[in-house]
Short mmCIF file of C-alpha atoms and ligand atoms in Angstrom, two decimals:
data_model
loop_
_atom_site.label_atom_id
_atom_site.label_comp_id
_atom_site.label_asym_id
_atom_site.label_seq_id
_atom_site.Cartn_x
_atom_site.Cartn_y
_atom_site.Cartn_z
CA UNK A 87 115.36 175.09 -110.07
CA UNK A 88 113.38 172.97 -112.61
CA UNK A 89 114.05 173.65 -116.09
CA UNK A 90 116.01 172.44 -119.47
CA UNK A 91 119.83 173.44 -120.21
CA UNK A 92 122.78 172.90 -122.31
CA UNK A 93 125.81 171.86 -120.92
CA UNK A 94 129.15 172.59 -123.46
CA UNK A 95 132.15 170.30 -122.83
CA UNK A 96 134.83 171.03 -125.13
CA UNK A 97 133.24 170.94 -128.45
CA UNK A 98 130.27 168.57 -127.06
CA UNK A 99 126.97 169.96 -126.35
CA UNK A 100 124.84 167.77 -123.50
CA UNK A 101 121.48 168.74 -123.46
CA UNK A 102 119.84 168.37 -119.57
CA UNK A 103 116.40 168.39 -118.64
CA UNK A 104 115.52 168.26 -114.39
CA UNK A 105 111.76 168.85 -114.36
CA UNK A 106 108.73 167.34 -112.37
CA UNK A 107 106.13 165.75 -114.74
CA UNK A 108 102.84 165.91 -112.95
CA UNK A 109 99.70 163.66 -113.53
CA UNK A 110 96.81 164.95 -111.28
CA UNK A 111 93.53 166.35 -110.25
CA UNK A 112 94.03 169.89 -110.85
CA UNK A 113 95.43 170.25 -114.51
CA UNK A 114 94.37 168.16 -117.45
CA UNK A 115 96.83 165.68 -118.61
CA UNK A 116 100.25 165.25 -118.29
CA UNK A 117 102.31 169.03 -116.72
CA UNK A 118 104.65 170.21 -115.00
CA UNK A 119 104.23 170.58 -111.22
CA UNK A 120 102.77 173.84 -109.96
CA UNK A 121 101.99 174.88 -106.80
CA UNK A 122 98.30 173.97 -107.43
CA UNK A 123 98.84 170.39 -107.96
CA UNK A 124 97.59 168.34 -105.20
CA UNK A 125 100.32 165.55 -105.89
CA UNK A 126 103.93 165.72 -105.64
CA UNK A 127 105.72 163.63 -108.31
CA UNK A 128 109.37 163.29 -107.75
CA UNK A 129 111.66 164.74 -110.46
CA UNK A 130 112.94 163.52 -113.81
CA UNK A 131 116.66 164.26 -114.78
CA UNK A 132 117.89 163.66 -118.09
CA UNK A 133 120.88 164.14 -120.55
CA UNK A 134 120.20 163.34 -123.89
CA UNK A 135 117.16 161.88 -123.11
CA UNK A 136 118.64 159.12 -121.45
CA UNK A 137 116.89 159.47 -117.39
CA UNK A 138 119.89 159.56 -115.31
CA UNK A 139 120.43 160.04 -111.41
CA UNK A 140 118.74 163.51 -110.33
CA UNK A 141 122.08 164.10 -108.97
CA UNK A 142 124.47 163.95 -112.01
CA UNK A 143 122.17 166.87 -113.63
CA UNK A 144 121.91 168.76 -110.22
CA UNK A 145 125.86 168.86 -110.32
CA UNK A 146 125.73 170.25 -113.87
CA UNK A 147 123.20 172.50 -113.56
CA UNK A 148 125.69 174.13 -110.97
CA UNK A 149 128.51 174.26 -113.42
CA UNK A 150 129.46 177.50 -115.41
CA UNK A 151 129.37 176.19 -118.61
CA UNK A 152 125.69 175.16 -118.50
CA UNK A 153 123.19 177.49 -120.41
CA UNK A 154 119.15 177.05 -119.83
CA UNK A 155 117.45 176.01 -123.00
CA UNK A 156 115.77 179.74 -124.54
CA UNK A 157 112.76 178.67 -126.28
CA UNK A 158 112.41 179.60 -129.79
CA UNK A 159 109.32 180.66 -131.84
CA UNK A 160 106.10 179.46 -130.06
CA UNK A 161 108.29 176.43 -128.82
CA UNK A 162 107.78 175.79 -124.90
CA UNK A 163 111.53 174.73 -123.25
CA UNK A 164 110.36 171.46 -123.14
CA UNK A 165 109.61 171.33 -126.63
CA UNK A 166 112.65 172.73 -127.78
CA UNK A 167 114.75 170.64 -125.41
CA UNK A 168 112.51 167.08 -126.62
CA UNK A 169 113.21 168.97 -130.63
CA UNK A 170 117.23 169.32 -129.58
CA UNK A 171 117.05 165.71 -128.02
CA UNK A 172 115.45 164.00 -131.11
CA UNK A 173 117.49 166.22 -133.92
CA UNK A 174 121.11 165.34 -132.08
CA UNK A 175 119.87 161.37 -132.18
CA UNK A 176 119.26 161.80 -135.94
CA UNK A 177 122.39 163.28 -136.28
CA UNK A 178 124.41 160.71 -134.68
CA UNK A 179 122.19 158.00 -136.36
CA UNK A 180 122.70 159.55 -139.91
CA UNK A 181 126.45 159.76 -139.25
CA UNK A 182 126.80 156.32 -138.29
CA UNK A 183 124.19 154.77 -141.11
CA UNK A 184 126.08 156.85 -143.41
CA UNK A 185 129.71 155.28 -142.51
CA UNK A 186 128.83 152.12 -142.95
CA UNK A 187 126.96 152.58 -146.29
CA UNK A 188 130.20 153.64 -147.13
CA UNK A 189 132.18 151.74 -150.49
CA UNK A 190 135.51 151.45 -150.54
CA UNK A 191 137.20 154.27 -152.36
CA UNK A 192 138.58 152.33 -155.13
ZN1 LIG B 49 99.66 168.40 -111.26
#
């Protein structure tokens, strides 16, 4: 099953995408694989954004604790999950600028 998903590990949130970007005669531009595409790309697996073995998302895609990504607004999945991907990153970036901005307290 293609598709985007959180995945909740204590009080971490991993965000998972295992989808088959398509590039062919059929559809205009970049898509996702359909059944009318006349290629078959293989599939792209991600957490965080990072592209990771296809088979450390397949094994948390089977897990309980993983969610698919509900799309909000006139957001696609894919959009929301590449908008979740890019806000966490400027979360963690801001947190880390932001520590060592830091003066001492004194
Ligand atoms: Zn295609």
């Amino acid at each position: 099953m293609n598709g985007y998903f959180s995945y909740k590990r204590g009080a971490r949130t991993y965000l998972l995408a295992y989808h088959r970007p398509c590039v062919c005669t059929q559809v205009e531009g970049e898509h996702e694989w359909s059944d009318v595409c006349d290629r078959f790309p293989p599939v792209v697996a991600e957490i965080d954004g990072e592209e990771v073995e296809a088979l450390s998302v397949e094994r948390l895609m089977a897990d309980r604790d993983t969610s698919p990504i509900v799309a909000r607004g006139r957001l696609s999945p894919a959009k929301e999950y590449a908008y979740l991907v890019a806000k966490k990153k400027w979360d963690t970036d801001k947190r880390r600028e932001k520590l060592s901005d830091l003066k001492p307290i004194f």
